[in-house]
Tab-separated table of C-alpha atoms in Angstrom:
chain	number	residue	atom	x	y	z
A	1	MET	CA	117.439	-147.881	-47.821
A	2	VAL	CA	116.302	-144.281	-47.571
A	3	ARG	CA	119.117	-141.917	-48.505
A	4	LEU	CA	119.545	-139.040	-46.100
A	5	ALA	CA	121.532	-135.867	-46.586
A	6	LEU	CA	123.398	-134.029	-43.834
A	7	GLU	CA	123.059	-130.314	-44.480
A	8	PRO	CA	125.582	-128.202	-42.531
A	9	THR	CA	124.110	-125.214	-40.709
A	10	THR	CA	125.593	-122.252	-38.878
A	11	ASP	CA	122.207	-120.852	-37.807
A	12	PRO	CA	121.715	-121.733	-34.111
A	13	HIS	CA	118.040	-120.730	-34.031
A	14	ALA	CA	117.091	-122.737	-37.122
A	15	TYR	CA	119.063	-125.717	-35.852
A	16	ASP	CA	117.578	-125.650	-32.334
A	17	ASP	CA	114.071	-125.235	-33.782
A	18	VAL	CA	114.463	-128.640	-35.421
A	19	VAL	CA	116.074	-130.265	-32.362
A	20	ARG	CA	113.254	-128.992	-30.149
A	21	SER	CA	110.489	-130.195	-32.475
A	22	LEU	CA	111.572	-133.824	-32.910
A	23	PRO	CA	110.021	-136.682	-30.896
A	24	ILE	CA	113.380	-138.419	-30.291
A	25	THR	CA	115.593	-135.649	-29.027
A	26	SER	CA	117.759	-134.257	-26.253
A	27	ALA	CA	119.015	-130.889	-25.058
A	28	LEU	CA	122.547	-132.253	-25.472
A	29	GLN	CA	121.979	-132.115	-29.203
A	30	GLY	CA	121.231	-128.410	-28.800
A	31	TRP	CA	123.599	-125.663	-29.902
A	32	ALA	CA	124.493	-124.646	-26.345
A	33	TYR	CA	125.952	-128.007	-25.389
A	34	GLY	CA	128.266	-127.921	-28.374
A	35	GLU	CA	129.496	-124.457	-27.436
A	36	ALA	CA	130.248	-125.638	-23.916
A	37	ARG	CA	132.149	-128.645	-25.249
A	38	ARG	CA	134.172	-126.303	-27.451
A	39	VAL	CA	135.722	-125.051	-24.183
A	40	LEU	CA	137.038	-128.605	-23.637
A	41	GLY	CA	138.670	-128.838	-27.055
A	42	PHE	CA	135.838	-130.328	-29.103
A	43	GLU	CA	134.951	-128.897	-32.513
A	44	PRO	CA	131.144	-128.921	-32.978
A	45	ALA	CA	129.540	-129.381	-36.379
A	46	ARG	CA	125.767	-129.174	-36.767
A	47	TYR	CA	123.679	-130.730	-39.499
A	48	LEU	CA	120.029	-130.848	-40.452
A	49	VAL	CA	119.150	-134.387	-41.487
A	50	ARG	CA	117.048	-134.134	-44.628
A	51	ARG	CA	115.050	-136.640	-46.647
A	52	ASP	CA	113.592	-135.356	-49.927
A	53	GLY	CA	114.281	-131.834	-48.732
A	54	ARG	CA	112.381	-132.231	-45.440
A	55	ALA	CA	114.130	-132.102	-42.059
A	56	VAL	CA	113.679	-135.482	-40.357
A	57	GLY	CA	116.483	-135.069	-37.851
A	58	ALA	CA	119.303	-132.988	-36.478
A	59	LEU	CA	122.829	-134.071	-35.670
A	60	GLN	CA	125.479	-132.366	-33.582
A	61	LEU	CA	128.817	-134.077	-34.085
A	62	LEU	CA	131.648	-133.128	-31.768
A	63	ARG	CA	135.095	-133.797	-33.192
A	64	ARG	CA	138.020	-134.224	-30.824
A	65	PRO	CA	141.667	-134.720	-31.777
A	66	LEU	CA	143.232	-137.680	-29.999
A	67	ALA	CA	146.714	-137.730	-31.496
A	68	PRO	CA	148.436	-136.139	-34.476
A	69	GLY	CA	146.375	-137.105	-37.501
A	70	LEU	CA	143.632	-138.889	-35.522
A	71	SER	CA	140.233	-137.743	-34.228
A	72	TYR	CA	136.895	-139.187	-33.248
A	73	LEU	CA	133.294	-138.023	-33.606
A	74	TYR	CA	130.709	-137.974	-30.858
A	75	ALA	CA	126.962	-137.229	-30.928
A	76	PRO	CA	125.992	-136.548	-27.275
A	77	ARG	CA	122.547	-138.036	-26.641
A	78	GLY	CA	122.008	-137.949	-30.377
A	79	PRO	CA	121.129	-137.851	-33.141
A	80	ALA	CA	117.723	-136.223	-32.761
A	81	LEU	CA	115.350	-138.011	-35.117
A	82	GLU	CA	111.795	-138.325	-36.326
A	83	ASP	CA	112.112	-142.132	-36.416
A	84	ILE	CA	114.735	-144.360	-34.771
A	85	ASN	CA	114.714	-146.558	-37.882
A	86	LEU	CA	116.593	-143.793	-39.717
A	87	LEU	CA	119.779	-144.641	-37.819
A	88	ALA	CA	121.081	-147.037	-40.464
A	89	ASP	CA	121.059	-144.360	-43.142
A	90	VAL	CA	122.427	-141.781	-40.695
A	91	ALA	CA	125.524	-144.001	-40.539
A	92	SER	CA	125.949	-143.809	-44.300
A	93	ALA	CA	125.413	-140.057	-44.240
A	94	ILE	CA	128.074	-139.587	-41.526
A	95	LYS	CA	130.579	-141.560	-43.589
A	96	ARG	CA	130.047	-139.099	-46.431
A	97	VAL	CA	130.924	-136.065	-44.259
A	98	ALA	CA	133.647	-137.634	-42.079
A	99	ARG	CA	137.236	-136.561	-42.518
A	100	PRO	CA	140.030	-139.022	-43.308
A	101	THR	CA	141.366	-138.379	-39.792
A	102	ASP	CA	138.093	-139.512	-38.110
A	103	VAL	CA	138.640	-142.992	-36.700
A	104	LYS	CA	135.180	-143.734	-35.285
A	105	VAL	CA	131.858	-142.134	-34.341
A	106	LEU	CA	129.941	-142.681	-31.101
A	107	ILE	CA	126.211	-141.977	-30.851
A	108	GLU	CA	123.785	-142.094	-27.913
A	109	PRO	CA	120.271	-142.334	-29.388
A	110	PRO	CA	117.986	-140.310	-27.070
A	111	LEU	CA	115.376	-143.043	-26.776
A	112	ALA	CA	115.019	-144.302	-23.208
A	113	ARG	CA	114.713	-148.091	-22.970
A	114	PRO	CA	114.181	-150.640	-20.186
A	115	ALA	CA	117.259	-152.773	-19.560
A	116	HIS	CA	115.854	-155.910	-21.218
A	117	LEU	CA	115.197	-154.066	-24.485
A	118	ILE	CA	118.771	-152.943	-25.231
A	119	PRO	CA	119.802	-154.410	-28.600
A	120	ASP	CA	123.432	-155.277	-29.315
A	121	ALA	CA	123.198	-153.564	-32.672
A	122	LEU	CA	121.130	-150.983	-34.499
A	123	GLY	CA	121.805	-151.645	-38.177
A	124	PRO	CA	125.546	-150.984	-38.684
A	125	TRP	CA	125.897	-149.501	-35.188
A	126	ARG	CA	127.382	-151.761	-32.498
A	127	ARG	CA	126.814	-151.526	-28.757
A	128	ALA	CA	129.483	-149.431	-27.015
A	129	GLN	CA	129.912	-147.571	-23.749
A	130	ALA	CA	128.323	-144.134	-23.847
A	131	GLU	CA	130.078	-141.008	-22.580
A	132	GLN	CA	126.955	-139.748	-20.812
A	133	PRO	CA	125.528	-141.788	-17.922
A	134	GLU	CA	123.749	-144.737	-19.524
A	135	HIS	CA	121.598	-145.589	-16.524
A	136	THR	CA	119.260	-142.952	-15.219
A	137	ILE	CA	115.882	-142.338	-13.638
A	138	VAL	CA	113.255	-140.404	-15.558
A	139	THR	CA	110.110	-139.081	-13.908
A	140	SER	CA	107.010	-138.137	-15.874
A	141	LEU	CA	105.689	-134.706	-14.942
A	142	VAL	CA	102.338	-135.299	-16.652
A	143	PRO	CA	100.451	-136.282	-13.434
A	144	SER	CA	99.044	-133.540	-11.237
A	145	GLU	CA	101.161	-132.085	-8.432
A	146	ASP	CA	99.098	-133.996	-5.888
A	147	GLU	CA	99.689	-137.227	-7.799
A	148	LEU	CA	103.429	-136.533	-8.043
A	149	PHE	CA	103.577	-135.946	-4.301
A	150	ALA	CA	101.643	-139.129	-3.568
A	151	ASN	CA	104.096	-141.059	-5.766
A	152	LEU	CA	107.082	-139.984	-3.659
A	153	HIS	CA	108.515	-142.404	-1.133
A	154	SER	CA	106.960	-141.841	2.290
A	155	MET	CA	110.314	-140.678	3.667
A	156	VAL	CA	110.606	-138.083	0.900
A	157	ARG	CA	107.118	-136.785	1.603
A	158	ARG	CA	108.057	-136.465	5.269
A	159	ASN	CA	111.296	-134.658	4.406
A	160	VAL	CA	109.503	-132.244	2.064
A	161	ARG	CA	107.236	-131.275	4.967
A	162	THR	CA	110.220	-131.011	7.327
A	163	ALA	CA	112.021	-128.645	4.953
A	164	GLN	CA	108.883	-126.524	4.694
A	165	LYS	CA	108.542	-126.484	8.469
A	166	TYR	CA	112.083	-125.163	8.912
A	167	GLY	CA	111.628	-122.484	6.277
A	168	VAL	CA	113.712	-123.922	3.448
A	169	THR	CA	113.017	-122.140	0.164
A	170	ALA	CA	113.848	-123.597	-3.235
A	171	GLY	CA	113.462	-122.461	-6.829
A	172	ARG	CA	115.219	-120.950	-9.803
A	173	ASP	CA	118.149	-118.807	-8.787
A	174	GLU	CA	120.656	-116.651	-10.705
A	175	ASP	CA	123.397	-116.845	-8.075
A	176	PHE	CA	126.062	-118.790	-9.960
A	177	GLU	CA	128.606	-118.246	-7.174
A	178	ALA	CA	126.336	-119.969	-4.655
A	179	PHE	CA	125.813	-122.886	-7.038
A	180	TRP	CA	129.550	-123.088	-7.691
A	181	ASP	CA	130.335	-123.244	-3.974
A	182	VAL	CA	127.892	-126.133	-3.473
A	183	PHE	CA	129.007	-127.937	-6.624
A	184	THR	CA	132.755	-127.718	-6.008
A	185	ALA	CA	132.430	-128.697	-2.346
A	186	THR	CA	130.434	-131.774	-3.369
A	187	ASN	CA	132.987	-132.758	-6.017
A	188	GLU	CA	135.857	-132.405	-3.573
A	189	ARG	CA	134.033	-134.429	-0.920
A	190	ALA	CA	133.158	-137.240	-3.328
A	191	LYS	CA	136.417	-136.998	-5.355
A	192	LEU	CA	134.478	-136.608	-8.567
A	193	GLY	CA	136.448	-133.925	-10.370
A	194	ALA	CA	134.938	-131.274	-12.611
A	195	PHE	CA	135.455	-129.423	-15.866
A	196	PRO	CA	136.838	-125.867	-15.904
A	197	ARG	CA	134.428	-123.235	-14.641
A	198	ALA	CA	134.187	-121.702	-18.133
A	199	TYR	CA	132.482	-124.887	-19.347
A	200	TYR	CA	129.500	-124.420	-17.013
A	201	GLU	CA	129.369	-120.663	-17.524
A	202	THR	CA	129.303	-121.118	-21.305
A	203	MET	CA	126.509	-123.670	-21.129
A	204	LEU	CA	124.489	-121.452	-18.812
A	205	ARG	CA	124.901	-118.439	-21.084
A	206	GLU	CA	124.324	-120.237	-24.389
A	207	GLY	CA	121.607	-122.565	-23.116
A	208	ALA	CA	118.931	-119.869	-23.143
A	209	ALA	CA	120.149	-118.046	-26.241
A	210	HIS	CA	118.835	-120.147	-29.116
A	211	GLY	CA	115.615	-121.876	-28.113
A	212	GLY	CA	116.390	-124.054	-25.116
A	213	GLU	CA	116.919	-123.331	-21.438
A	214	ALA	CA	119.819	-123.563	-19.007
A	215	TYR	CA	119.079	-122.624	-15.421
A	216	LEU	CA	119.976	-123.126	-11.769
A	217	VAL	CA	117.774	-124.292	-8.902
A	218	LEU	CA	118.953	-123.706	-5.333
A	219	ALA	CA	117.536	-124.691	-1.950
A	220	ARG	CA	118.316	-122.131	0.762
A	221	HIS	CA	117.946	-121.998	4.516
A	222	GLU	CA	118.215	-118.633	6.234
A	223	GLY	CA	119.681	-117.260	3.018
A	224	ARG	CA	122.457	-119.795	2.508
A	225	ALA	CA	122.369	-122.198	-0.445
A	226	LEU	CA	122.690	-125.756	0.891
A	227	ALA	CA	121.726	-127.756	-2.208
A	228	GLY	CA	121.355	-127.030	-5.879
A	229	GLY	CA	121.709	-128.087	-9.449
A	230	PHE	CA	122.309	-127.081	-13.048
A	231	PHE	CA	119.619	-127.943	-15.612
A	232	LEU	CA	119.657	-128.047	-19.401
A	233	ALA	CA	116.257	-128.293	-21.076
A	234	MET	CA	114.748	-128.423	-24.524
A	235	GLY	CA	111.459	-129.620	-25.963
A	236	GLY	CA	109.499	-131.529	-23.359
A	237	ALA	CA	112.370	-132.585	-21.099
A	238	THR	CA	114.647	-131.037	-18.517
A	239	ASN	CA	117.891	-132.667	-17.422
A	240	TYR	CA	119.605	-132.354	-14.050
A	241	LEU	CA	123.235	-132.401	-15.173
A	242	PHE	CA	125.275	-131.179	-12.214
A	243	GLY	CA	124.736	-130.370	-8.581
A	244	GLY	CA	125.242	-131.305	-4.968
A	245	SER	CA	124.701	-130.332	-1.372
A	246	ILE	CA	126.667	-129.101	1.637
A	247	LYS	CA	126.258	-129.205	5.386
A	248	ASP	CA	125.279	-125.987	7.109
A	249	ASP	CA	128.276	-125.310	9.341
A	250	ARG	CA	127.282	-121.822	10.473
A	251	ALA	CA	127.366	-121.170	14.184
A	252	THR	CA	124.063	-121.049	16.070
A	253	PRO	CA	123.335	-118.447	18.774
A	254	ASP	CA	123.542	-121.039	21.540
A	255	GLY	CA	126.413	-123.020	20.032
A	256	SER	CA	124.314	-126.119	19.375
A	257	GLU	CA	124.552	-128.220	16.223
A	258	ARG	CA	122.224	-127.140	13.437
A	259	LYS	CA	119.256	-129.332	12.581
A	260	ASP	CA	119.120	-131.194	9.286
A	261	VAL	CA	116.565	-129.118	7.371
A	262	LYS	CA	116.404	-131.580	4.427
A	263	ALA	CA	117.576	-129.080	1.816
A	264	PRO	CA	118.503	-131.716	-0.829
A	265	THR	CA	114.964	-133.133	-0.723
A	266	ALA	CA	113.508	-129.635	-1.051
A	267	PHE	CA	115.813	-128.995	-4.009
A	268	TYR	CA	114.706	-132.058	-5.968
A	269	TRP	CA	111.022	-131.618	-5.214
A	270	HIS	CA	110.870	-127.942	-6.118
A	271	ALA	CA	112.978	-128.520	-9.232
A	272	MET	CA	110.344	-131.021	-10.364
A	273	LEU	CA	107.522	-128.593	-9.580
A	274	ASP	CA	109.291	-125.768	-11.388
A	275	ALA	CA	109.748	-127.910	-14.485
A	276	LYS	CA	106.128	-129.050	-14.468
A	277	ARG	CA	104.785	-125.513	-14.076
A	278	ARG	CA	106.876	-124.387	-17.048
A	279	GLY	CA	105.425	-127.051	-19.291
A	280	TYR	CA	108.066	-129.788	-19.221
A	281	THR	CA	106.699	-133.313	-19.198
A	282	SER	CA	109.858	-135.281	-18.382
A	283	PHE	CA	112.498	-134.892	-15.649
A	284	ASP	CA	115.789	-136.755	-16.130
A	285	PHE	CA	117.733	-137.225	-12.871
A	286	TRP	CA	120.849	-137.927	-14.977
A	287	GLY	CA	122.756	-140.879	-13.779
A	288	ILE	CA	122.621	-143.790	-11.355
A	289	PRO	CA	125.285	-146.486	-10.790
A	290	ARG	CA	125.483	-149.299	-13.344
A	291	THR	CA	125.873	-151.843	-10.548
A	292	LEU	CA	123.919	-151.296	-7.365
A	293	SER	CA	126.053	-151.989	-4.325
A	294	GLY	CA	125.699	-150.712	-0.799
A	295	ASP	CA	129.394	-149.811	-0.599
A	296	LYS	CA	129.494	-147.862	-3.865
A	297	HIS	CA	130.021	-144.231	-2.974
A	298	SER	CA	127.264	-142.995	-5.271
A	299	PHE	CA	124.696	-145.418	-3.851
A	300	GLY	CA	123.210	-142.768	-1.582
A	301	VAL	CA	122.656	-140.473	-4.542
A	302	TYR	CA	120.934	-143.325	-6.365
A	303	LYS	CA	118.590	-143.993	-3.442
A	304	MET	CA	117.704	-140.315	-3.208
A	305	LYS	CA	116.796	-140.189	-6.912
A	306	GLU	CA	114.904	-143.484	-6.812
A	307	ASN	CA	112.676	-142.228	-4.023
A	308	PHE	CA	111.195	-139.547	-6.256
A	309	GLY	CA	109.092	-142.069	-8.123
A	310	GLY	CA	110.675	-142.290	-11.551
A	311	GLU	CA	111.424	-145.159	-13.918
A	312	LYS	CA	114.884	-146.707	-14.317
A	313	VAL	CA	115.940	-146.586	-17.972
A	314	TRP	CA	119.022	-146.860	-20.183
A	315	PHE	CA	120.376	-144.567	-22.861
A	316	PRO	CA	122.919	-146.930	-24.456
A	317	GLY	CA	125.803	-145.926	-26.692
A	318	TYR	CA	126.631	-147.322	-30.128
A	319	ASP	CA	129.665	-146.796	-32.293
A	320	LEU	CA	130.666	-147.156	-35.913
A	321	ALA	CA	134.215	-147.796	-37.083
A	322	LEU	CA	135.463	-145.383	-39.714
A	323	SER	CA	138.999	-146.790	-39.758
A	324	PRO	CA	140.812	-150.058	-38.956
A	325	LEU	CA	142.297	-148.152	-36.014
A	326	ALA	CA	138.907	-147.873	-34.269
A	327	SER	CA	139.367	-150.860	-31.914
A	328	ALA	CA	142.790	-149.700	-30.788
A	329	LEU	CA	141.433	-146.195	-30.219
A	330	THR	CA	138.633	-147.535	-28.014
A	331	ARG	CA	141.151	-149.403	-25.853
A	332	VAL	CA	143.299	-146.285	-25.478
A	333	GLN	CA	140.272	-144.191	-24.485
A	334	ARG	CA	139.271	-146.746	-21.852
A	335	TRP	CA	142.832	-146.846	-20.487
A	336	ARG	CA	142.924	-143.058	-20.208
A	337	LYS	CA	139.583	-143.030	-18.410
A	338	ASP	CA	140.744	-145.736	-15.979
A	339	GLN	CA	143.897	-143.778	-15.208
A	340	ASN	CA	141.931	-140.587	-14.647
A	341	ASN	CA	139.531	-142.411	-12.303
A	342	PHE	CA	142.408	-143.943	-10.351
A	343	ARG	CA	144.203	-140.625	-10.005
A	344	LYS	CA	141.083	-138.886	-8.656
A	345	ARG	CA	139.499	-141.606	-6.522
A	346	GLY	CA	141.928	-144.507	-6.177
A	347	THR	CA	139.797	-146.826	-8.320
A	348	THR	CA	139.480	-147.434	-12.041
A	349	GLN	CA	135.709	-147.841	-11.752
A	350	ASP	CA	133.449	-145.171	-13.216
A	351	VAL	CA	131.312	-143.182	-10.821
A	352	LEU	CA	128.107	-144.169	-12.610
């Protein structure tokens, strides 16, 4: 077994340089995401993963207290690695830096896989439920713009043209208040819940400070933002983390109902074009339901994302027990999540 060393670092630029350069990586392993999670009570620790003095990975571990004297470690969409086969020795390296209070560690290797290629174990790591959406749709931005357009569902192509006809504009936008209005209205309508506003503001501020990007895309009609999203990007990929859409309820001069100008379609399409033009090669739509059912409230969101021509993939989670209490901790975490879901939406099922 190759022995790896975890070298702590407090240099955000040096750390993000490594995260950005690795072939198996994610913006959620970037410095900015850890700073945003600090707002929620997590304590981020960043390490360069070294073998014979050379950086072969980067690891952002978020530590969260669960009870007096107990905590767990979490690597969101991580670790970032040169080779997925290094995971076994990463486990040993984490054990050497873990605190006695750390009960378990959860990782989410950022290597997209088709459903039939999800192993139950990766060395000492055992399959577990990830915190981030495991199921998602990823679209390659390598084809030309004409090829991307041709790969859209016919209805999406029609809606893109309809939005253009009605004068919908979409692109990067610095109006956080407009995004926040769309986002919060969507969460209230769908009973999704949200983190405190400071979480998103921190990620937006920090995301562009050390080598990655955090940005907003809004689709507007007659000046009003009707759809939009929050993106976190690093390396070759951009990730659509949060967003939504609202109905245009402004009065018309003659009192008639406003036409559907297809702002959500314009948002997605122009977000893809923006990412491609800025050199990104992968667009992660970030989350579709685990079980496809016509009565699942997020099914419409899934169909919208599917129609943009991407590939359905999984980003599975894996955990490693650091204490005999790990199994009990996992059950408590699941119970808390079920209770939170039931309180917000009247069901213990996860949204995605």
